[in-house]
PDB file of C-alpha atoms in Angstrom:
ATOM      1  CA  MET A 907     126.276  75.416  82.759  1.00  0.00           C
ATOM      2  CA  SER A 908     126.689  78.912  84.254  1.00  0.00           C
ATOM      3  CA  GLU A 909     124.776  80.327  81.261  1.00  0.00           C
ATOM      4  CA  LEU A 910     121.842  78.041  82.046  1.00  0.00           C
ATOM      5  CA  ILE A 911     121.859  79.131  85.699  1.00  0.00           C
ATOM      6  CA  GLY A 912     121.877  82.784  84.620  1.00  0.00           C
ATOM      7  CA  VAL A 913     118.908  82.218  82.293  1.00  0.00           C
ATOM      8  CA  ILE A 914     116.969  80.407  85.027  1.00  0.00           C
ATOM      9  CA  GLN A 915     117.691  83.211  87.506  1.00  0.00           C
ATOM     10  CA  GLN A 916     116.450  85.800  85.002  1.00  0.00           C
ATOM     11  CA  ILE A 917     113.261  83.816  84.379  1.00  0.00           C
ATOM     12  CA  VAL A 918     112.592  83.563  88.123  1.00  0.00           C
ATOM     13  CA  GLN A 919     113.144  87.313  88.575  1.00  0.00           C
ATOM     14  CA  ASN A 920     110.763  88.082  85.686  1.00  0.00           C
ATOM     15  CA  VAL A 921     108.070  85.806  87.133  1.00  0.00           C
ATOM     16  CA  ILE A 922     108.350  87.401  90.592  1.00  0.00           C
ATOM     17  CA  GLN A 923     108.124  90.910  89.124  1.00  0.00           C
ATOM     18  CA  ALA A 924     105.134  89.923  86.987  1.00  0.00           C
ATOM     19  CA  MET A 925     103.283  88.567  90.026  1.00  0.00           C
ATOM     20  CA  ASN A 926     103.314  92.000  91.707  1.00  0.00           C
ATOM     21  CA  LEU A 927     103.146  90.406  95.151  1.00  0.00           C
ATOM     22  CA  THR A 928     103.287  93.760  96.915  1.00  0.00           C
ATOM     23  CA  ASP A 929     103.736  97.282  95.733  1.00  0.00           C
ATOM     24  CA  LYS A 930     102.923 100.749  96.929  1.00  0.00           C
ATOM     25  CA  ALA A 931     100.092 102.670  95.372  1.00  0.00           C
ATOM     26  CA  THR A 932      98.314 105.940  95.918  1.00  0.00           C
ATOM     27  CA  GLY A 933      94.623 106.572  95.608  1.00  0.00           C
ATOM     28  CA  THR A 934      91.816 109.003  96.264  1.00  0.00           C
ATOM     29  CA  VAL A 935      88.907 108.225  98.569  1.00  0.00           C
ATOM     30  CA  LEU A 936      85.677 108.550  96.581  1.00  0.00           C
ATOM     31  CA  SER A 937      83.154 107.555  99.242  1.00  0.00           C
ATOM     32  CA  ILE A 938      83.067 106.331 102.827  1.00  0.00           C
ATOM     33  CA  ASP A 939      79.897 104.248 103.162  1.00  0.00           C
ATOM     34  CA  PRO A 940      80.572 102.058 101.315  1.00  0.00           C
ATOM     35  CA  LEU A 941      84.301 102.747 101.141  1.00  0.00           C
ATOM     36  CA  SER A 942      85.532 103.247  97.584  1.00  0.00           C
ATOM     37  CA  VAL A 943      89.001 104.334  96.441  1.00  0.00           C
ATOM     38  CA  GLN A 944      90.167 105.308  92.948  1.00  0.00           C
ATOM     39  CA  VAL A 945      93.707 104.062  92.284  1.00  0.00           C
ATOM     40  CA  ASP A 946      94.040 104.456  88.545  1.00  0.00           C
ATOM     41  CA  MET A 947      91.726 106.200  86.107  1.00  0.00           C
ATOM     42  CA  ASN A 948      92.029 103.167  83.804  1.00  0.00           C
ATOM     43  CA  MET A 949      90.595 100.856  86.490  1.00  0.00           C
ATOM     44  CA  PRO A 950      87.234 100.839  88.237  1.00  0.00           C
ATOM     45  CA  PRO A 951      87.334 102.115  91.847  1.00  0.00           C
ATOM     46  CA  LEU A 952      88.347  99.632  94.534  1.00  0.00           C
ATOM     47  CA  PRO A 953      85.310  98.334  96.420  1.00  0.00           C
ATOM     48  CA  ASP A 954      85.026  98.152 100.207  1.00  0.00           C
ATOM     49  CA  ALA A 955      85.627  94.379 100.179  1.00  0.00           C
ATOM     50  CA  ALA A 956      89.093  94.836  98.627  1.00  0.00           C
ATOM     51  CA  ILE A 957      90.290  97.447 101.160  1.00  0.00           C
ATOM     52  CA  LEU A 958      91.805  96.958 104.603  1.00  0.00           C
ATOM     53  CA  LEU A 959      92.356  99.906 106.951  1.00  0.00           C
ATOM     54  CA  THR A 960      95.150 100.426 109.459  1.00  0.00           C
ATOM     55  CA  ASP A 961      94.474 102.185 112.767  1.00  0.00           C
ATOM     56  CA  ALA A 962      96.190 105.287 111.356  1.00  0.00           C
ATOM     57  CA  VAL A 963      93.206 105.989 109.084  1.00  0.00           C
ATOM     58  CA  LYS A 964      90.336 104.774 111.273  1.00  0.00           C
ATOM     59  CA  GLU A 965      88.214 107.190 113.255  1.00  0.00           C
ATOM     60  CA  ARG A 966      88.968 106.848 116.971  1.00  0.00           C
ATOM     61  CA  VAL A 967      87.020 108.453 119.799  1.00  0.00           C
ATOM     62  CA  ALA A 968      88.042 108.145 123.453  1.00  0.00           C
ATOM     63  CA  PRO A 969      86.042 108.822 126.576  1.00  0.00           C
ATOM     64  CA  VAL A 970      87.073 111.829 128.668  1.00  0.00           C
ATOM     65  CA  GLN A 971      87.718 110.942 132.282  1.00  0.00           C
ATOM     66  CA  GLY A 972      86.771 113.321 135.045  1.00  0.00           C
ATOM     67  CA  GLY A 973      84.846 116.549 134.772  1.00  0.00           C
ATOM     68  CA  GLU A 974      81.633 116.239 132.810  1.00  0.00           C
ATOM     69  CA  GLY A 975      82.861 113.214 130.861  1.00  0.00           C
ATOM     70  CA  GLY A 976      82.017 113.025 127.181  1.00  0.00           C
ATOM     71  CA  THR A 977      84.297 111.980 124.362  1.00  0.00           C
ATOM     72  CA  VAL A 978      87.156 113.424 122.369  1.00  0.00           C
ATOM     73  CA  MET A 979      88.167 112.663 118.778  1.00  0.00           C
ATOM     74  CA  VAL A 980      91.641 111.091 118.820  1.00  0.00           C
ATOM     75  CA  SER A 981      91.921 110.464 115.094  1.00  0.00           C
ATOM     76  CA  GLU A 982      89.703 111.526 112.201  1.00  0.00           C
ATOM     77  CA  GLY A 983      88.628 108.826 109.795  1.00  0.00           C
ATOM     78  CA  LEU A 984      88.935 109.019 106.044  1.00  0.00           C
ATOM     79  CA  LYS A 985      86.742 111.379 104.081  1.00  0.00           C
ATOM     80  CA  PRO A 986      86.026 111.796 100.361  1.00  0.00           C
ATOM     81  CA  GLY A 987      88.876 113.520  98.569  1.00  0.00           C
ATOM     82  CA  ASP A 988      91.604 112.239 100.913  1.00  0.00           C
ATOM     83  CA  LYS A 989      94.754 111.049  99.161  1.00  0.00           C
ATOM     84  CA  VAL A 990      95.996 107.771 100.639  1.00  0.00           C
ATOM     85  CA  LEU A 991      99.150 105.661 100.576  1.00  0.00           C
ATOM     86  CA  MET A 992      98.371 101.983 100.078  1.00  0.00           C
ATOM     87  CA  LEU A 993     100.119  98.647  99.892  1.00  0.00           C
ATOM     88  CA  ARG A 994      98.882  96.361  97.112  1.00  0.00           C
ATOM     89  CA  VAL A 995      98.782  92.718  98.233  1.00  0.00           C
ATOM     90  CA  GLN A 996      97.552  89.379  96.898  1.00  0.00           C
ATOM     91  CA  ARG A 997      98.427  90.390  93.339  1.00  0.00           C
ATOM     92  CA  GLY A 998      96.177  93.426  93.496  1.00  0.00           C
ATOM     93  CA  GLN A 999      93.175  91.608  94.963  1.00  0.00           C
ATOM     94  CA  GLN A1000      93.463  93.593  98.213  1.00  0.00           C
ATOM     95  CA  TYR A1001      94.864  96.956  99.225  1.00  0.00           C
ATOM     96  CA  ILE A1002      95.885  98.068 102.712  1.00  0.00           C
ATOM     97  CA  ILE A1003      95.471 101.794 103.346  1.00  0.00           C
ATOM     98  CA  LEU A1004      98.525 102.779 105.407  1.00  0.00           C
ATOM     99  CA  SER A1005      98.042 106.528 105.832  1.00  0.00           C
ATOM    100  CA  ARG A1006      96.750 109.782 104.425  1.00  0.00           C
ATOM    101  CA  ILE A1007      99.203 111.722 102.313  1.00  0.00           C
ATOM    102  CA  SER A1008      99.322 115.385 101.469  1.00  0.00           C
ATOM    103  CA  GLU A1009     100.557 116.887  98.266  1.00  0.00           C
ATOM    104  CA  LYS A1010     103.703 118.970  98.556  1.00  0.00           C
ATOM    105  CA  THR A1011     103.084 122.669  98.246  1.00  0.00           C
ATOM    106  CA  GLY A1012     105.576 125.382  97.447  1.00  0.00           C
ATOM    107  CA  LEU A1013     106.472 127.894 100.161  1.00  0.00           C
TER     108      LEU A1013
END
């Protein structure tokens, strides 16, 4: 009986891994309007409809209070060539861009 339980547990683990419910991914922003991100060279780029943005990667401008007024850029938005850290959700049907990442450079 314990052998059967072990086999069932292994099958369940394999199914969960195969579903790829969530996973991290990295990509490169190809264009902004419309947003397009290349995740893997073997796949077509992700279209705008499949991408969700967090506030960390959205452009934010705030009004300046006092003085002559105006606005100030609080956070730059994404631009082509940016490397991004993403979370793959809904079995790869959607990706959430969490942040920009920079490649490590030697000192």
